[in-house]
Coordinates of C-alpha atoms and ligand atoms in Angstrom, one line a residue:
M1 CA 60.3 82.1 145.7
I2 CA 59.0 78.8 147.0
G3 CA 59.0 75.8 144.8
S4 CA 55.5 74.5 143.9
A5 CA 55.9 71.1 145.7
A6 CA 56.8 72.9 148.9
A7 CA 54.0 75.4 148.3
C8 CA 51.6 72.6 147.9
L9 CA 52.6 71.2 151.3
L10 CA 52.2 74.6 152.9
T11 CA 48.8 75.3 151.4
G12 CA 47.6 71.8 152.4
G13 CA 47.3 70.7 148.8
L14 CA 45.7 73.8 147.3
Q15 CA 47.4 75.0 144.1
A16 CA 49.8 77.8 144.9
A17 CA 49.6 80.8 142.7
T18 CA 51.4 84.1 142.0
V19 CA 49.9 87.3 143.0
T20 CA 51.1 90.6 141.5
I21 CA 51.0 93.8 143.5
S22 CA 51.8 97.3 142.4
C23 CA 53.5 99.2 145.3
G24 CA 54.8 102.7 145.5
A25 CA 58.5 103.3 145.6
V26 CA 58.8 106.7 147.3
G27 CA 61.6 106.7 150.0
A28 CA 61.6 103.2 151.7
E29 CA 58.2 102.3 150.4
R30 CA 59.2 99.5 148.0
Q31 CA 61.4 97.8 150.6
L32 CA 58.7 97.8 153.2
C33 CA 56.2 96.5 150.7
E34 CA 58.6 93.7 149.7
E35 CA 59.1 92.7 153.3
G36 CA 55.4 92.6 154.0
V37 CA 54.6 90.4 151.0
A38 CA 57.5 88.1 151.8
A39 CA 56.0 87.4 155.2
W40 CA 52.6 86.6 153.7
S41 CA 54.3 84.5 151.0
E42 CA 56.1 82.5 153.6
K43 CA 52.9 81.9 155.6
T44 CA 50.7 80.9 152.6
G45 CA 53.2 79.4 150.1
N46 CA 52.1 81.7 147.3
D47 CA 54.5 83.7 145.3
V48 CA 54.2 87.5 145.1
Q49 CA 55.6 89.7 142.4
V50 CA 56.1 93.4 143.3
V51 CA 56.0 95.9 140.5
S52 CA 57.0 99.4 141.1
T53 CA 55.3 102.5 139.6
P54 CA 56.3 106.1 139.0
N55 CA 56.7 108.2 142.1
S56 CA 54.4 111.0 140.8
A57 CA 50.8 110.2 141.7
T58 CA 49.7 111.8 138.5
E59 CA 51.9 109.6 136.3
R60 CA 50.9 106.5 138.4
L61 CA 47.2 107.2 137.8
S62 CA 47.6 107.4 134.1
L63 CA 49.5 104.1 134.0
Y64 CA 46.8 102.4 136.1
Q65 CA 44.1 103.9 133.9
Q66 CA 45.7 102.4 130.8
L67 CA 46.1 98.9 132.4
L68 CA 42.6 98.9 133.7
A69 CA 41.0 100.3 130.5
A70 CA 42.6 97.3 128.7
Q71 CA 41.1 95.0 131.4
S72 CA 44.5 93.6 131.9
G73 CA 44.9 91.0 134.6
D74 CA 48.7 91.6 134.9
V75 CA 48.3 93.4 138.2
D76 CA 46.1 91.8 140.9
I77 CA 46.5 94.4 143.6
F78 CA 46.7 98.1 143.0
Q79 CA 48.0 100.6 145.6
I80 CA 45.6 103.5 145.0
D81 CA 45.6 107.1 146.2
V82 CA 42.9 108.3 148.6
V83 CA 41.5 110.5 145.8
W84 CA 41.1 107.7 143.3
P85 CA 38.2 105.4 144.5
G86 CA 35.6 107.4 142.6
M87 CA 37.7 107.2 139.4
L88 CA 38.7 103.5 139.6
A89 CA 35.7 101.9 141.4
R90 CA 34.3 100.2 138.4
H91 CA 37.5 98.2 137.9
M92 CA 37.7 96.9 141.5
I93 CA 36.0 94.1 143.4
D94 CA 34.0 94.6 146.6
L95 CA 36.4 93.7 149.4
A96 CA 33.9 93.7 152.3
P97 CA 33.0 90.0 151.9
H98 CA 36.7 89.1 152.1
M99 CA 37.6 91.0 155.3
D100 CA 35.5 89.2 158.0
G101 CA 34.7 92.5 159.6
A102 CA 38.3 93.6 159.9
E103 CA 37.5 96.7 157.9
S104 CA 35.4 98.1 160.8
K105 CA 38.5 98.8 162.9
H106 CA 39.9 101.4 160.4
F107 CA 39.1 105.2 160.5
E108 CA 35.5 105.6 159.5
A109 CA 36.2 108.6 157.2
L110 CA 38.5 106.4 155.1
L111 CA 36.0 103.6 154.9
R112 CA 33.4 106.1 153.7
N113 CA 35.9 107.5 151.2
N114 CA 36.6 104.0 149.9
T115 CA 33.0 102.9 149.6
V116 CA 31.5 103.7 146.2
D117 CA 27.9 102.8 145.5
G118 CA 27.8 100.6 148.6
R119 CA 30.9 98.6 147.6
L120 CA 34.2 98.7 149.6
V121 CA 36.5 99.1 146.6
A122 CA 39.7 99.5 148.6
M123 CA 41.1 98.8 152.1
P124 CA 42.9 101.6 153.9
W125 CA 46.7 100.9 154.1
F126 CA 48.3 104.1 155.3
T127 CA 47.0 107.6 155.8
D128 CA 48.9 110.9 155.3
A129 CA 48.6 114.5 156.1
G130 CA 51.0 117.4 155.1
V131 CA 53.2 118.5 158.0
L132 CA 56.0 121.0 158.6
Y133 CA 59.5 119.8 159.2
Y134 CA 62.0 122.2 160.8
R135 CA 65.6 122.3 161.9
K136 CA 65.5 122.5 165.7
D137 CA 69.2 123.3 166.0
L138 CA 69.0 126.3 163.6
L139 CA 65.9 127.8 165.0
E140 CA 67.6 127.7 168.4
Q141 CA 70.9 129.0 167.2
Y142 CA 69.2 132.0 165.6
D143 CA 66.6 132.5 168.3
Q144 CA 63.7 132.0 166.0
P145 CA 60.2 130.6 167.0
V146 CA 58.7 127.4 165.6
P147 CA 56.3 129.1 163.2
K148 CA 52.6 129.2 163.8
T149 CA 51.7 131.4 160.8
W150 CA 53.0 131.5 157.2
E151 CA 54.2 135.0 158.0
Q152 CA 56.4 133.8 160.8
L153 CA 57.7 131.0 158.6
T154 CA 58.6 133.5 155.9
E155 CA 60.4 135.8 158.3
S156 CA 62.4 133.1 160.0
A157 CA 63.3 131.5 156.7
E158 CA 64.6 134.9 155.4
A159 CA 66.6 135.6 158.6
V160 CA 68.2 132.1 158.8
M161 CA 68.9 131.9 155.1
K162 CA 70.7 135.3 155.2
A163 CA 72.8 134.3 158.1
Q164 CA 73.7 130.9 156.6
R165 CA 74.6 132.4 153.3
E166 CA 76.8 135.0 155.0
A167 CA 78.5 132.1 156.8
G168 CA 79.4 130.7 153.4
N169 CA 76.7 128.1 153.0
D170 CA 75.6 129.2 149.5
K171 CA 73.3 126.1 148.9
F172 CA 71.1 126.9 151.9
W173 CA 67.4 127.6 151.5
G174 CA 64.6 128.7 153.8
F175 CA 61.7 126.5 152.6
V176 CA 61.3 123.5 150.3
W177 CA 58.0 122.0 149.2
Q178 CA 56.4 120.3 146.1
G179 CA 56.0 122.8 143.3
R180 CA 55.9 120.6 140.2
A181 CA 52.7 120.6 138.1
Y182 CA 51.3 117.3 139.5
E183 CA 49.0 116.0 142.2
G184 CA 51.5 116.9 144.9
L185 CA 51.1 120.6 144.1
T186 CA 47.3 120.2 144.4
C187 CA 48.0 119.0 148.0
D188 CA 50.4 121.8 148.9
A189 CA 48.3 124.6 147.3
L190 CA 45.1 123.3 149.0
E191 CA 46.9 123.7 152.3
W192 CA 47.8 127.3 151.5
V193 CA 44.3 128.1 150.5
A194 CA 42.5 126.2 153.3
S195 CA 44.8 127.7 155.9
H196 CA 43.7 131.1 154.8
N197 CA 40.0 130.0 155.0
G198 CA 39.8 130.0 151.2
G199 CA 37.9 126.7 151.0
T200 CA 38.7 123.4 149.1
I201 CA 38.3 124.4 145.4
V202 CA 34.9 122.7 145.2
N203 CA 32.8 122.5 148.3
A204 CA 30.9 119.5 149.6
D205 CA 27.7 120.6 147.7
G206 CA 29.6 120.6 144.4
D207 CA 29.9 124.3 144.1
V208 CA 33.1 125.7 142.7
T209 CA 34.5 128.1 145.3
I210 CA 38.2 128.7 144.3
D211 CA 37.9 132.3 143.1
N212 CA 37.8 134.1 146.4
P213 CA 40.0 136.8 148.1
Q214 CA 41.6 134.4 150.7
A215 CA 42.7 132.0 148.0
I216 CA 44.1 134.9 146.0
E217 CA 46.0 136.0 149.1
A218 CA 47.3 132.5 149.7
L219 CA 48.7 132.2 146.2
E220 CA 50.2 135.7 146.3
R221 CA 52.1 134.7 149.4
A222 CA 53.3 131.4 148.0
S223 CA 54.5 132.9 144.7
G224 CA 56.5 135.4 146.8
W225 CA 58.6 132.4 148.2
V226 CA 59.9 131.4 144.8
D227 CA 63.4 132.8 144.3
T228 CA 63.5 134.3 147.7
I229 CA 63.2 131.6 150.5
S230 CA 62.7 128.7 148.0
P231 CA 64.9 127.8 145.1
R232 CA 63.4 128.4 141.6
A233 CA 63.9 124.6 141.1
V234 CA 61.1 124.0 143.6
L235 CA 58.8 124.5 140.6
N236 CA 60.0 121.0 139.5
Y237 CA 60.1 119.3 143.0
T238 CA 58.1 116.3 144.1
E239 CA 58.3 114.9 147.6
E240 CA 61.7 113.3 147.1
E241 CA 63.5 116.3 145.7
A242 CA 62.3 118.4 148.6
R243 CA 63.5 115.7 151.0
G244 CA 66.9 115.5 149.2
V245 CA 67.6 119.2 150.0
F246 CA 66.3 119.1 153.5
Q247 CA 67.9 115.8 154.5
S248 CA 71.3 116.9 153.2
G249 CA 71.1 119.8 155.6
N250 CA 70.3 122.6 153.1
A251 CA 67.0 123.8 154.2
L252 CA 65.4 125.3 157.3
F253 CA 61.8 124.2 156.6
M254 CA 60.2 121.5 154.5
R255 CA 56.6 120.6 153.8
N256 CA 56.3 116.9 153.4
W257 CA 54.4 113.8 154.4
P258 CA 55.3 111.7 157.5
Y259 CA 57.4 109.2 155.6
A260 CA 60.2 111.7 155.5
W261 CA 60.6 111.4 159.3
S262 CA 62.1 107.9 159.5
L263 CA 64.5 108.7 156.7
A264 CA 65.6 112.0 158.2
Q265 CA 66.2 110.1 161.5
S266 CA 68.2 107.2 159.9
D267 CA 71.8 106.7 160.9
D268 CA 73.3 108.1 157.7
S269 CA 71.2 111.2 157.7
P270 CA 73.1 114.5 158.2
V271 CA 70.1 115.9 160.0
K272 CA 69.5 113.0 162.4
G273 CA 68.3 114.3 165.8
K274 CA 68.0 117.9 164.5
V275 CA 64.5 117.8 163.1
G276 CA 61.1 118.7 164.6
V277 CA 57.6 118.2 163.1
V278 CA 54.6 120.4 163.7
A279 CA 51.3 121.2 162.0
L280 CA 51.5 123.4 159.0
P281 CA 51.2 127.2 159.7
K282 CA 48.0 129.1 159.7
G283 CA 47.2 131.8 157.1
G284 CA 47.3 134.8 159.4
E285 CA 45.6 135.3 162.7
G286 CA 42.2 134.3 161.5
G287 CA 43.5 131.3 159.6
R288 CA 43.8 127.7 160.6
H289 CA 46.3 124.8 160.5
A290 CA 45.5 122.8 157.4
G291 CA 47.2 119.6 156.3
T292 CA 45.9 117.9 153.2
L293 CA 44.5 114.4 153.7
G294 CA 46.6 111.9 151.7
G295 CA 47.2 108.2 151.9
W296 CA 47.0 105.0 150.0
Q297 CA 44.6 102.0 149.8
L298 CA 44.9 98.5 148.5
A299 CA 42.3 97.5 145.8
V300 CA 41.9 94.2 144.0
S301 CA 41.3 94.3 140.2
K302 CA 38.1 92.8 138.7
Y303 CA 40.4 91.4 136.0
S304 CA 42.5 89.4 138.5
E305 CA 42.6 85.7 138.0
N306 CA 43.0 85.1 141.7
P307 CA 40.8 87.6 143.5
D308 CA 40.3 85.6 146.7
L309 CA 44.1 85.1 147.2
A310 CA 44.7 88.8 146.3
A311 CA 42.1 89.8 148.9
D312 CA 43.8 87.6 151.4
L313 CA 47.1 89.4 150.8
V314 CA 45.3 92.8 151.2
R315 CA 43.9 91.7 154.4
Y316 CA 47.3 90.7 155.7
L317 CA 49.0 93.9 154.5
T318 CA 46.4 96.1 156.1
S319 CA 46.4 94.2 159.4
Y320 CA 47.4 95.6 162.8
E321 CA 50.8 93.8 162.9
E322 CA 51.8 94.9 159.4
Q323 CA 50.7 98.5 159.9
K324 CA 52.6 98.6 163.2
R325 CA 55.7 97.4 161.5
R326 CA 55.4 100.0 158.8
A327 CA 54.7 102.8 161.3
I328 CA 57.8 101.9 163.3
E329 CA 60.2 101.2 160.4
G330 CA 59.0 103.8 157.9
S331 CA 56.8 106.3 159.8
Y332 CA 53.8 105.4 157.6
N333 CA 50.6 106.5 159.4
P334 CA 48.4 103.6 160.4
T335 CA 44.7 103.7 159.4
L336 CA 43.8 101.9 162.7
P337 CA 43.1 104.5 165.4
E338 CA 44.3 101.9 168.0
L339 CA 47.9 102.1 166.8
Y340 CA 48.1 105.8 167.7
Q341 CA 48.1 104.6 171.3
D342 CA 50.7 101.9 170.9
E343 CA 53.8 102.7 172.9
D344 CA 56.2 101.3 170.4
V345 CA 54.7 103.3 167.6
L346 CA 54.7 106.5 169.7
A347 CA 58.3 106.0 170.7
A348 CA 59.4 105.6 167.1
V349 CA 57.3 108.5 165.8
P350 CA 56.4 110.9 168.7
F351 CA 54.4 113.3 166.4
F352 CA 51.9 110.6 165.6
G353 CA 50.5 111.2 169.1
E354 CA 51.0 115.0 169.1
L355 CA 49.5 115.5 165.7
F356 CA 46.7 112.9 166.0
E357 CA 44.1 115.6 165.2
T358 CA 45.9 116.7 162.1
F359 CA 45.9 113.1 160.9
K360 CA 42.3 112.5 161.9
N361 CA 41.0 115.7 160.4
G362 CA 43.1 116.2 157.3
V363 CA 41.6 118.5 154.7
P364 CA 40.2 116.3 152.0
R365 CA 40.6 117.2 148.3
P366 CA 37.3 117.4 146.5
S367 CA 37.4 113.9 145.1
S368 CA 34.3 112.4 146.6
V369 CA 32.1 115.2 145.3
T370 CA 33.7 115.4 141.8
G371 CA 33.9 111.6 141.5
E372 CA 35.1 110.6 138.0
N373 CA 36.0 114.2 137.2
Y374 CA 38.4 114.6 140.1
G375 CA 41.5 114.0 137.9
R376 CA 40.4 116.9 135.6
V377 CA 39.7 119.2 138.5
S378 CA 43.1 118.5 140.1
N379 CA 44.9 119.0 136.8
A380 CA 43.3 122.3 136.2
F381 CA 44.0 123.4 139.7
F382 CA 47.7 122.5 139.8
N383 CA 48.3 123.9 136.3
S384 CA 46.8 127.3 137.3
V385 CA 48.8 127.3 140.5
H386 CA 51.9 126.4 138.7
D387 CA 51.4 129.3 136.3
V388 CA 51.1 131.7 139.2
L389 CA 54.2 130.3 140.9
S390 CA 56.3 130.6 137.8
G391 CA 55.2 134.2 137.2
E392 CA 53.2 133.5 134.1
A393 CA 49.9 134.6 135.6
E394 CA 48.5 136.8 138.4
P395 CA 46.6 135.0 141.1
E396 CA 43.4 136.9 140.5
E397 CA 43.2 136.2 136.8
A398 CA 44.4 132.6 137.2
L399 CA 41.8 131.7 139.8
G400 CA 39.0 133.6 137.9
S401 CA 39.6 131.6 134.8
L402 CA 40.0 128.4 136.8
E403 CA 36.7 129.0 138.4
R404 CA 35.0 129.4 135.0
D405 CA 36.6 126.3 133.6
L406 CA 35.6 124.2 136.6
R407 CA 32.0 125.5 136.5
R408 CA 31.9 124.4 132.9
L409 CA 33.2 121.0 133.8
G410 CA 30.7 120.5 136.5
R411 CA 27.8 122.2 134.7
R412 CA 25.6 119.1 134.5
G413 CA 26.5 118.0 138.0
W414 CA 29.7 116.1 138.8
Ligands
GLC501 C1 51.2 111.4 149.0 C2 49.8 111.3 149.5 C3 48.9 111.2 148.3 C4 49.1 112.3 147.4 C5 50.5 112.4 146.9 C6 50.8 113.6 146.1 O1 51.7 110.2 148.4 O2 49.7 110.2 150.3 O3 47.5 111.2 148.8 O4 48.2 112.3 146.3 O5 51.4 112.4 148.0 O6 52.1 113.7 145.7

């Protein structure tokens, strides 16, 4: 906090103000956000208040929707998910006039994603793609390959889990991931389906495609993991629960986002130095590596009383220096392609270089094509998948009825 007299001096007489930003708090996210805004605060003499939000993207979205529907000016800057621009665009200002062209340096696909009806409703902050974490030491010890297919992953997980259990480690599991009925499960399940060439739920033309044999096969495979290589509790895991098990040394494989890397490598981590990161496995020989495209943007609310100042903070937080700091300290993927060639960044997070294609070509969820309806589409998908995983429905019937529901929803066009 800087007193108002001092702030006046710093801003050359302009009235200093307080800007409120809503940041995520998954892993080290909140701390990194606070450090970033403190630097801007120091530079400009304005105060910033950081409010945290629920970790689950699904819960965060409903909180935001309530605030925005009430046209509340309480939050100036919203950290919004890559799948939300279509749903929240009407509440956000056009940032393009505030960026002095800085936006053009970011990944083009993200700018396209964040542009709704010709308005840049959010600036890319960090991008994400699902990746596979594995225990290098254990694969070596048991002479197992780094898996390239889901079949190999399943086999190695079974073998290593059996050996670890026999050695007395009764908490050890083969594979942890995000199985709770929320947005994270949409991401994981889209990877299973897309890696089997089963499409992306709704295709780019707006046709519902989810009821197909490859998608059914993918869900059959995943439901076979529950209670065998994955604990039943995975049905209630988000990112952080999965990380908790993996980072404490109790799992061979983990599906997660890149943020888990810097935490797994921290000094107090039991798995420090023992972890590798690769692209997620293919669904069989004809399949492909598929990591869901995730990531977060910064948007300024139309109801903000200080939109110019808020946009200035967004510009600072999305800048090269700040994205570089967040990449090095928290393994948050930059949205500036240039930073993937930065030596300091690559030294801190080697897989940013190795998996550049995975990050550049992440599999998008069908949010652009379904627009305002994306939330409903995703909810229907993760609920159906959750029913299958928990043994309440068979993949074939679940995807058949999901397809009918989604067709009804998109009947008059999305
Ligand atoms: C990560 C991704 C985001 C996704 C969420 C799901 O935060 O960046 O895009 O929706 O996980 O849990």
